[in-house]
Each structure stands twice: as C-alpha cells, then as structure tokens.
PDB file of C-alpha atoms in Angstrom:
ATOM      1  CA  THR H   9     -54.159 -19.949-100.786  1.00  0.00           C
ATOM      2  CA  ASN H  10     -52.243 -16.956 -99.471  1.00  0.00           C
ATOM      3  CA  ILE H  11     -48.652 -16.673-100.749  1.00  0.00           C
ATOM      4  CA  MET H  12     -47.831 -14.775 -97.551  1.00  0.00           C
ATOM      5  CA  GLN H  13     -48.419 -18.015 -95.641  1.00  0.00           C
ATOM      6  CA  LEU H  14     -46.832 -20.294 -98.235  1.00  0.00           C
ATOM      7  CA  LEU H  15     -43.555 -18.397 -97.873  1.00  0.00           C
ATOM      8  CA  ASN H  16     -43.147 -20.088 -94.480  1.00  0.00           C
ATOM      9  CA  LEU H  17     -42.627 -23.363 -96.339  1.00  0.00           C
ATOM     10  CA  SER H  18     -39.114 -23.957 -97.677  1.00  0.00           C
ATOM     11  CA  TRP H  19     -40.378 -26.274-100.421  1.00  0.00           C
ATOM     12  CA  PHE H  20     -42.622 -23.505-101.781  1.00  0.00           C
ATOM     13  CA  ARG H  21     -39.741 -21.021-101.989  1.00  0.00           C
ATOM     14  CA  THR H  22     -37.573 -23.695-103.630  1.00  0.00           C
ATOM     15  CA  GLU H  23     -40.262 -24.468-106.211  1.00  0.00           C
ATOM     16  CA  CYS H  24     -40.744 -20.764-106.978  1.00  0.00           C
ATOM     17  CA  ASP H  25     -36.999 -20.289-107.351  1.00  0.00           C
ATOM     18  CA  HIS H  26     -36.725 -23.206-109.787  1.00  0.00           C
ATOM     19  CA  THR H  27     -39.786 -22.154-111.782  1.00  0.00           C
ATOM     20  CA  LEU H  28     -38.728 -18.522-112.138  1.00  0.00           C
ATOM     21  CA  ARG H  29     -35.090 -19.344-112.967  1.00  0.00           C
ATOM     22  CA  THR H  30     -35.991 -21.854-115.669  1.00  0.00           C
ATOM     23  CA  ARG H  31     -39.183 -20.449-117.172  1.00  0.00           C
ATOM     24  CA  LEU H  32     -38.892 -16.657-116.919  1.00  0.00           C
ATOM     25  CA  GLY H  33     -36.659 -14.649-119.215  1.00  0.00           C
ATOM     26  CA  PRO H  34     -36.013 -13.559-122.824  1.00  0.00           C
ATOM     27  CA  GLY H  35     -37.732 -15.802-125.337  1.00  0.00           C
ATOM     28  CA  LEU H  36     -39.776 -17.570-122.666  1.00  0.00           C
ATOM     29  CA  HIS H  37     -43.513 -16.951-122.495  1.00  0.00           C
ATOM     30  CA  CYS H  38     -44.846 -18.726-119.437  1.00  0.00           C
ATOM     31  CA  ARG H  39     -48.098 -17.038-118.449  1.00  0.00           C
ATOM     32  CA  ASP H  40     -48.091 -18.703-115.034  1.00  0.00           C
ATOM     33  CA  CYS H  41     -44.626 -17.259-114.366  1.00  0.00           C
ATOM     34  CA  PHE H  42     -45.656 -13.763-115.419  1.00  0.00           C
ATOM     35  CA  ASP H  43     -48.489 -13.958-112.903  1.00  0.00           C
ATOM     36  CA  LEU H  44     -46.435 -15.555-110.138  1.00  0.00           C
ATOM     37  CA  VAL H  45     -43.330 -13.377-110.232  1.00  0.00           C
ATOM     38  CA  SER H  46     -44.892 -10.073-109.149  1.00  0.00           C
ATOM     39  CA  LYS H  47     -47.096 -11.675-106.508  1.00  0.00           C
ATOM     40  CA  TYR H  48     -44.071 -13.523-105.142  1.00  0.00           C
ATOM     41  CA  LEU H  49     -41.895 -10.388-105.049  1.00  0.00           C
ATOM     42  CA  LEU H  50     -44.536  -8.321-103.263  1.00  0.00           C
ATOM     43  CA  ALA H  51     -45.153 -11.100-100.759  1.00  0.00           C
ATOM     44  CA  LEU H  52     -41.438 -11.590-100.034  1.00  0.00           C
ATOM     45  CA  LYS H  53     -40.851  -7.930 -99.217  1.00  0.00           C
ATOM     46  CA  THR H  54     -44.043  -7.145 -97.310  1.00  0.00           C
ATOM     47  CA  ARG H  55     -43.487 -10.225 -95.169  1.00  0.00           C
ATOM     48  CA  ASP H  56     -39.889  -9.104 -94.598  1.00  0.00           C
ATOM     49  CA  ILE H  57     -40.946  -5.706 -93.198  1.00  0.00           C
ATOM     50  CA  GLY H  58     -43.492  -7.250 -90.854  1.00  0.00           C
ATOM     51  CA  ILE H  59     -46.822  -7.119 -92.684  1.00  0.00           C
ATOM     52  CA  SER H  60     -48.730 -10.218 -91.651  1.00  0.00           C
ATOM     53  CA  ALA H  61     -50.679 -12.773 -93.669  1.00  0.00           C
ATOM     54  CA  ASP H  62     -53.755 -11.637 -91.753  1.00  0.00           C
ATOM     55  CA  ALA H  63     -53.357  -8.088 -93.079  1.00  0.00           C
ATOM     56  CA  LEU H  64     -52.369  -8.889 -96.682  1.00  0.00           C
ATOM     57  CA  ILE H  65     -53.707 -11.718 -98.812  1.00  0.00           C
ATOM     58  CA  ILE H  66     -51.965 -12.496-102.115  1.00  0.00           C
ATOM     59  CA  ASP H  67     -53.812 -15.244-103.956  1.00  0.00           C
ATOM     60  CA  VAL H  68     -51.505 -17.848-105.496  1.00  0.00           C
ATOM     61  CA  ALA H  69     -54.160 -18.747-108.081  1.00  0.00           C
ATOM     62  CA  GLN H  70     -53.856 -17.114-111.494  1.00  0.00           C
ATOM     63  CA  ALA H  71     -57.627 -16.763-111.832  1.00  0.00           C
ATOM     64  CA  GLY H  72     -60.713 -17.981-110.064  1.00  0.00           C
ATOM     65  CA  GLY H  73     -59.068 -18.273-106.660  1.00  0.00           C
ATOM     66  CA  VAL H  74     -60.546 -17.419-103.289  1.00  0.00           C
ATOM     67  CA  CYS H  75     -60.300 -13.701-104.151  1.00  0.00           C
ATOM     68  CA  ARG H  76     -62.202 -14.249-107.414  1.00  0.00           C
ATOM     69  CA  GLU H  77     -61.104 -11.763-110.071  1.00  0.00           C
ATOM     70  CA  SER H  78     -58.711  -9.925-107.734  1.00  0.00           C
ATOM     71  CA  ASP H  79     -55.091 -10.832-107.006  1.00  0.00           C
ATOM     72  CA  GLY H  80     -55.767 -10.676-103.296  1.00  0.00           C
ATOM     73  CA  GLY H  81     -56.663  -8.015-100.810  1.00  0.00           C
ATOM     74  CA  LEU H  82     -55.629  -6.138 -97.724  1.00  0.00           C
ATOM     75  CA  LEU H  83     -57.477  -5.569 -94.505  1.00  0.00           C
ATOM     76  CA  ALA H  84     -57.804  -1.932 -93.498  1.00  0.00           C
ATOM     77  CA  LYS H  85     -59.952  -0.977 -90.515  1.00  0.00           C
ATOM     78  CA  GLY H  86     -61.553  -4.397 -90.665  1.00  0.00           C
ATOM     79  CA  VAL H  87     -62.591  -4.032 -94.322  1.00  0.00           C
ATOM     80  CA  PHE H  88     -61.307  -6.291 -97.107  1.00  0.00           C
ATOM     81  CA  GLN H  89     -60.024  -4.162-100.004  1.00  0.00           C
ATOM     82  CA  PRO H  90     -59.189  -6.028-103.258  1.00  0.00           C
ATOM     83  CA  ILE H  91     -55.805  -5.497-104.898  1.00  0.00           C
ATOM     84  CA  GLU H  92     -54.412  -5.782-108.431  1.00  0.00           C
ATOM     85  CA  ILE H  93     -50.750  -6.681-109.035  1.00  0.00           C
ATOM     86  CA  LYS H  94     -48.988  -5.992-112.340  1.00  0.00           C
ATOM     87  CA  GLY H  95     -45.418  -6.750-113.325  1.00  0.00           C
ATOM     88  CA  SER H  96     -42.987  -5.778-116.046  1.00  0.00           C
ATOM     89  CA  CYS H  97     -39.349  -6.250-116.922  1.00  0.00           C
ATOM     90  CA  ARG H  98     -37.465  -3.215-118.225  1.00  0.00           C
ATOM     91  CA  LYS H  99     -38.408  -2.008-121.686  1.00  0.00           C
ATOM     92  CA  GLY H 100     -35.746  -2.637-124.340  1.00  0.00           C
ATOM     93  CA  SER H 101     -32.343  -1.175-123.537  1.00  0.00           C
ATOM     94  CA  THR H 102     -33.699   1.253-120.946  1.00  0.00           C
ATOM     95  CA  GLN H 103     -32.758   0.655-117.350  1.00  0.00           C
ATOM     96  CA  THR H 104     -35.903   1.761-115.537  1.00  0.00           C
ATOM     97  CA  THR H 105     -38.749   2.178-118.019  1.00  0.00           C
ATOM     98  CA  PHE H 106     -41.531  -0.377-117.679  1.00  0.00           C
ATOM     99  CA  THR H 107     -44.740  -1.120-119.571  1.00  0.00           C
ATOM    100  CA  PHE H 108     -47.613  -2.532-117.536  1.00  0.00           C
ATOM    101  CA  LYS H 109     -50.265  -4.114-119.724  1.00  0.00           C
ATOM    102  CA  ASP H 110     -54.013  -4.617-119.634  1.00  0.00           C
ATOM    103  CA  ILE H 111     -54.932  -2.509-116.619  1.00  0.00           C
ATOM    104  CA  ARG H 112     -58.712  -2.609-116.352  1.00  0.00           C
ATOM    105  CA  LEU H 113     -61.229  -0.608-114.385  1.00  0.00           C
ATOM    106  CA  GLN H 114     -64.567  -1.761-115.768  1.00  0.00           C
ATOM    107  CA  GLY H 115     -65.694  -5.069-114.297  1.00  0.00           C
ATOM    108  CA  THR H 116     -63.084  -4.991-111.535  1.00  0.00           C
ATOM    109  CA  HIS H 117     -63.242  -4.201-107.847  1.00  0.00           C
ATOM    110  CA  TRP H 118     -59.595  -3.557-106.987  1.00  0.00           C
ATOM    111  CA  LYS H 119     -58.896  -0.615-104.701  1.00  0.00           C
ATOM    112  CA  HIS H 120     -55.100  -0.766-104.779  1.00  0.00           C
ATOM    113  CA  LEU H 121     -52.837  -1.260-107.820  1.00  0.00           C
ATOM    114  CA  PHE H 122     -49.270  -2.471-107.264  1.00  0.00           C
ATOM    115  CA  LEU H 123     -46.710  -2.176-110.072  1.00  0.00           C
ATOM    116  CA  LEU H 124     -43.511  -4.215-109.819  1.00  0.00           C
ATOM    117  CA  GLY H 125     -40.843  -3.288-112.356  1.00  0.00           C
ATOM    118  CA  ARG H 126     -37.783  -5.518-112.677  1.00  0.00           C
ATOM    119  CA  VAL H 127     -34.568  -3.993-114.016  1.00  0.00           C
ATOM    120  CA  ARG H 128     -33.104  -7.493-114.385  1.00  0.00           C
ATOM    121  CA  GLU H 129     -33.817 -11.056-113.357  1.00  0.00           C
ATOM    122  CA  PRO H 130     -31.884 -12.114-110.231  1.00  0.00           C
ATOM    123  CA  ALA H 131     -29.648 -15.165-110.215  1.00  0.00           C
ATOM    124  CA  THR H 132     -31.809 -16.748-107.542  1.00  0.00           C
ATOM    125  CA  TRP H 133     -35.268 -16.084-106.080  1.00  0.00           C
ATOM    126  CA  LEU H 134     -35.038 -17.872-102.747  1.00  0.00           C
ATOM    127  CA  CYS H 135     -35.193 -14.890-100.389  1.00  0.00           C
ATOM    128  CA  VAL H 136     -35.874 -11.180-100.362  1.00  0.00           C
ATOM    129  CA  ARG H 137     -32.170 -10.266-100.305  1.00  0.00           C
ATOM    130  CA  ASP H 138     -31.740 -12.054-103.633  1.00  0.00           C
ATOM    131  CA  VAL H 139     -34.360  -9.981-105.426  1.00  0.00           C
ATOM    132  CA  GLU H 140     -35.067  -6.633-103.777  1.00  0.00           C
ATOM    133  CA  ALA H 141     -32.245  -4.671-105.430  1.00  0.00           C
ATOM    134  CA  CYS H 142     -33.642  -5.597-108.870  1.00  0.00           C
ATOM    135  CA  VAL H 143     -37.144  -4.207-108.355  1.00  0.00           C
ATOM    136  CA  SER H 144     -39.006  -0.902-108.155  1.00  0.00           C
ATOM    137  CA  LEU H 145     -42.407  -0.862-106.480  1.00  0.00           C
ATOM    138  CA  GLY H 146     -45.101   1.503-107.687  1.00  0.00           C
ATOM    139  CA  TYR H 147     -48.480   2.106-106.083  1.00  0.00           C
ATOM    140  CA  VAL H 148     -51.671   3.667-107.496  1.00  0.00           C
ATOM    141  CA  SER H 149     -54.978   3.982-105.661  1.00  0.00           C
ATOM    142  CA  ARG H 150     -58.198   3.388-107.590  1.00  0.00           C
ATOM    143  CA  ALA H 151     -59.204   7.029-107.243  1.00  0.00           C
ATOM    144  CA  ASP H 152     -55.840   8.256-108.581  1.00  0.00           C
ATOM    145  CA  TYR H 153     -56.074   5.805-111.478  1.00  0.00           C
ATOM    146  CA  ILE H 154     -59.495   7.160-112.417  1.00  0.00           C
ATOM    147  CA  ARG H 155     -58.237  10.747-112.223  1.00  0.00           C
ATOM    148  CA  ALA H 156     -55.293   9.851-114.484  1.00  0.00           C
ATOM    149  CA  LEU H 157     -57.611   8.244-117.042  1.00  0.00           C
ATOM    150  CA  ASP H 158     -59.873  11.288-117.066  1.00  0.00           C
ATOM    151  CA  ALA H 159     -56.994  13.764-117.284  1.00  0.00           C
ATOM    152  CA  ALA H 160     -55.563  11.903-120.279  1.00  0.00           C
ATOM    153  CA  GLY H 161     -58.948  11.695-121.984  1.00  0.00           C
ATOM    154  CA  ARG H 162     -58.920   7.905-121.798  1.00  0.00           C
ATOM    155  CA  SER H 163     -62.021   5.784-121.468  1.00  0.00           C
ATOM    156  CA  ARG H 164     -62.899   4.148-118.170  1.00  0.00           C
ATOM    157  CA  HIS H 165     -63.972   1.141-120.230  1.00  0.00           C
ATOM    158  CA  GLY H 166     -61.664  -1.475-121.674  1.00  0.00           C
ATOM    159  CA  SER H 167     -58.008  -2.059-120.754  1.00  0.00           C
ATOM    160  CA  HIS H 168     -55.020   0.265-120.949  1.00  0.00           C
ATOM    161  CA  ASP H 169     -51.255  -0.169-121.125  1.00  0.00           C
ATOM    162  CA  ALA H 170     -49.074   2.246-119.152  1.00  0.00           C
ATOM    163  CA  THR H 171     -45.405   2.974-119.833  1.00  0.00           C
ATOM    164  CA  VAL H 172     -43.801   4.601-116.809  1.00  0.00           C
ATOM    165  CA  THR H 173     -40.358   5.480-115.491  1.00  0.00           C
ATOM    166  CA  PRO H 174     -39.760   6.012-111.764  1.00  0.00           C
ATOM    167  CA  GLY H 175     -38.909   9.665-111.179  1.00  0.00           C
ATOM    168  CA  SER H 176     -40.318  10.820-114.530  1.00  0.00           C
ATOM    169  CA  VAL H 177     -43.670  12.486-115.267  1.00  0.00           C
ATOM    170  CA  ARG H 178     -43.722  11.289-118.883  1.00  0.00           C
ATOM    171  CA  GLY H 179     -46.591   8.939-119.609  1.00  0.00           C
ATOM    172  CA  TRP H 180     -50.289   9.294-118.895  1.00  0.00           C
ATOM    173  CA  LEU H 181     -50.171   7.360-115.594  1.00  0.00           C
ATOM    174  CA  SER H 182     -46.810   8.571-114.300  1.00  0.00           C
ATOM    175  CA  ALA H 183     -48.028  11.395-112.051  1.00  0.00           C
ATOM    176  CA  ALA H 184     -50.348   9.004-110.205  1.00  0.00           C
ATOM    177  CA  VAL H 185     -47.682   6.442-109.265  1.00  0.00           C
ATOM    178  CA  ARG H 186     -45.922   6.498-105.889  1.00  0.00           C
ATOM    179  CA  TRP H 187     -42.542   4.791-106.281  1.00  0.00           C
ATOM    180  CA  THR H 188     -39.988   3.261-103.968  1.00  0.00           C
ATOM    181  CA  PRO H 189     -37.101   0.871-104.606  1.00  0.00           C
ATOM    182  CA  LEU H 190     -38.359  -2.433-103.240  1.00  0.00           C
ATOM    183  CA  GLU H 191     -35.357  -2.657-100.908  1.00  0.00           C
ATOM    184  CA  HIS H 192     -36.408   0.673 -99.326  1.00  0.00           C
ATOM    185  CA  LEU H 193     -40.011  -0.330 -98.651  1.00  0.00           C
ATOM    186  CA  THR H 194     -40.980   0.294 -95.017  1.00  0.00           C
ATOM    187  CA  VAL H 195     -44.122  -0.014 -92.929  1.00  0.00           C
ATOM    188  CA  ALA H 196     -44.185   3.797 -92.691  1.00  0.00           C
ATOM    189  CA  TRP H 197     -44.225   4.092 -96.524  1.00  0.00           C
ATOM    190  CA  TRP H 198     -46.955   1.424 -96.698  1.00  0.00           C
ATOM    191  CA  ASP H 199     -49.101   3.166 -94.110  1.00  0.00           C
ATOM    192  CA  ARG H 200     -48.679   6.592 -95.709  1.00  0.00           C
ATOM    193  CA  HIS H 201     -49.298   5.628 -99.335  1.00  0.00           C
ATOM    194  CA  VAL H 202     -51.384   2.453 -99.213  1.00  0.00           C
ATOM    195  CA  LEU H 203     -53.457   2.357 -96.049  1.00  0.00           C
ATOM    196  CA  ALA H 204     -54.180   6.101 -96.154  1.00  0.00           C
ATOM    197  CA  ALA H 205     -55.068   6.143 -99.868  1.00  0.00           C
ATOM    198  CA  ASP H 206     -58.291   7.384-101.421  1.00  0.00           C
ATOM    199  CA  ILE H 207     -59.910   4.240-102.836  1.00  0.00           C
ATOM    200  CA  SER H 208     -63.214   5.707-103.969  1.00  0.00           C
ATOM    201  CA  ASP H 209     -64.643   5.421-107.492  1.00  0.00           C
ATOM    202  CA  LYS H 210     -65.236   9.161-107.821  1.00  0.00           C
TER     203      LYS H 210
END
C-alpha cells in the first residue's frame, strides 16, 4: 500500500503520530519505527509540493510488500524505477552529522537512494509543518553511489555504512550526496536531481 495515498486518511496520520512519538527516541529500538519514519517524512513532503501518488510509490510494508525488496519506486517517462530510503538521527552531540547503515548494492535493484537525517525528533508528526524543519534530505543516484564506492576502494558486494554531514566533503559518500533542507524541497529540485539523474549500473 502506498503511503502517499494513506496520507489522505486522518486516522493513518494519527496512528503514525502516536507510534513515532511513543516508540521512537533514545533508548527505544523499534525496528518498525525506524523503517516507517523516513518513508513517512519523504511522503509528507513530496505530497506537500505536489508530487502525486501516481508518480511516487512509497511502500508501507517493511519487507515483502508490493515493491518486493525495494522501499517503493517512482515513475519516470513511464518506467518504474525502484527506490531505497534510509534514515538516521544525528550522531552523538553533533548537530548535522548522520550515519546511514547497511546500504547495499549487490542483490538490489534500487535506482534512487534517499537519505533522511533528523537533527531532532519533533513534538508531533501529524503534518509536514511539524517535521520539515528537523530534517535534511539527501539524494544519491545508483551510478553516483557506484562511483563513490569505486573511488573509495570499497567493494560493490556486501553492505556499507556512510557517515555524512550536509555541506561537508568528509566521508567516502559525501561528494555523491545532493542535499537540501526538507523544508526547502521543491519540484524544481526534484526534477533536476532525481528525475534527471544517471541511474545506470556502470
């Protein structure tokens, strides 16, 4: 089921708000919440700027949903392109450094990688205005991810963690990430960085 469509239902937003307020935070280790939070944030903002549920599918299922191993997909020129969504809260006492874990290439088909870094947890999660100031959105195409792996001498097999800071080139993946504060996301940014991206496996 597409979260982009579920957001039209007030009960779904209320349930997400309650779940994330009560089960996400320091000392809490709810795997379902870790999966839900970044999907929910991306869906809230893309819907807010006018991207439709027909153009972006974000699968509510943690695994084995309609998009199989992918977190969803977007339609570009009539072609379904799988996406991967990763989330992280700030690392330690730093304000904007995030570690995104277990990014895999082998055995996956994603073409677009979205990174959602949270500088803090909002008081409420009901609408985009509640959350957007707390989040940075990063984007990496599959081709750029492969180039970053190769440049760093990392294997294309297995999973990798990436520690990144918006605006900094430190970290093996940093140069490949296109960042924007979530509150500044626009259709023009989406078209320029996402829809026009190189998604090849070269």
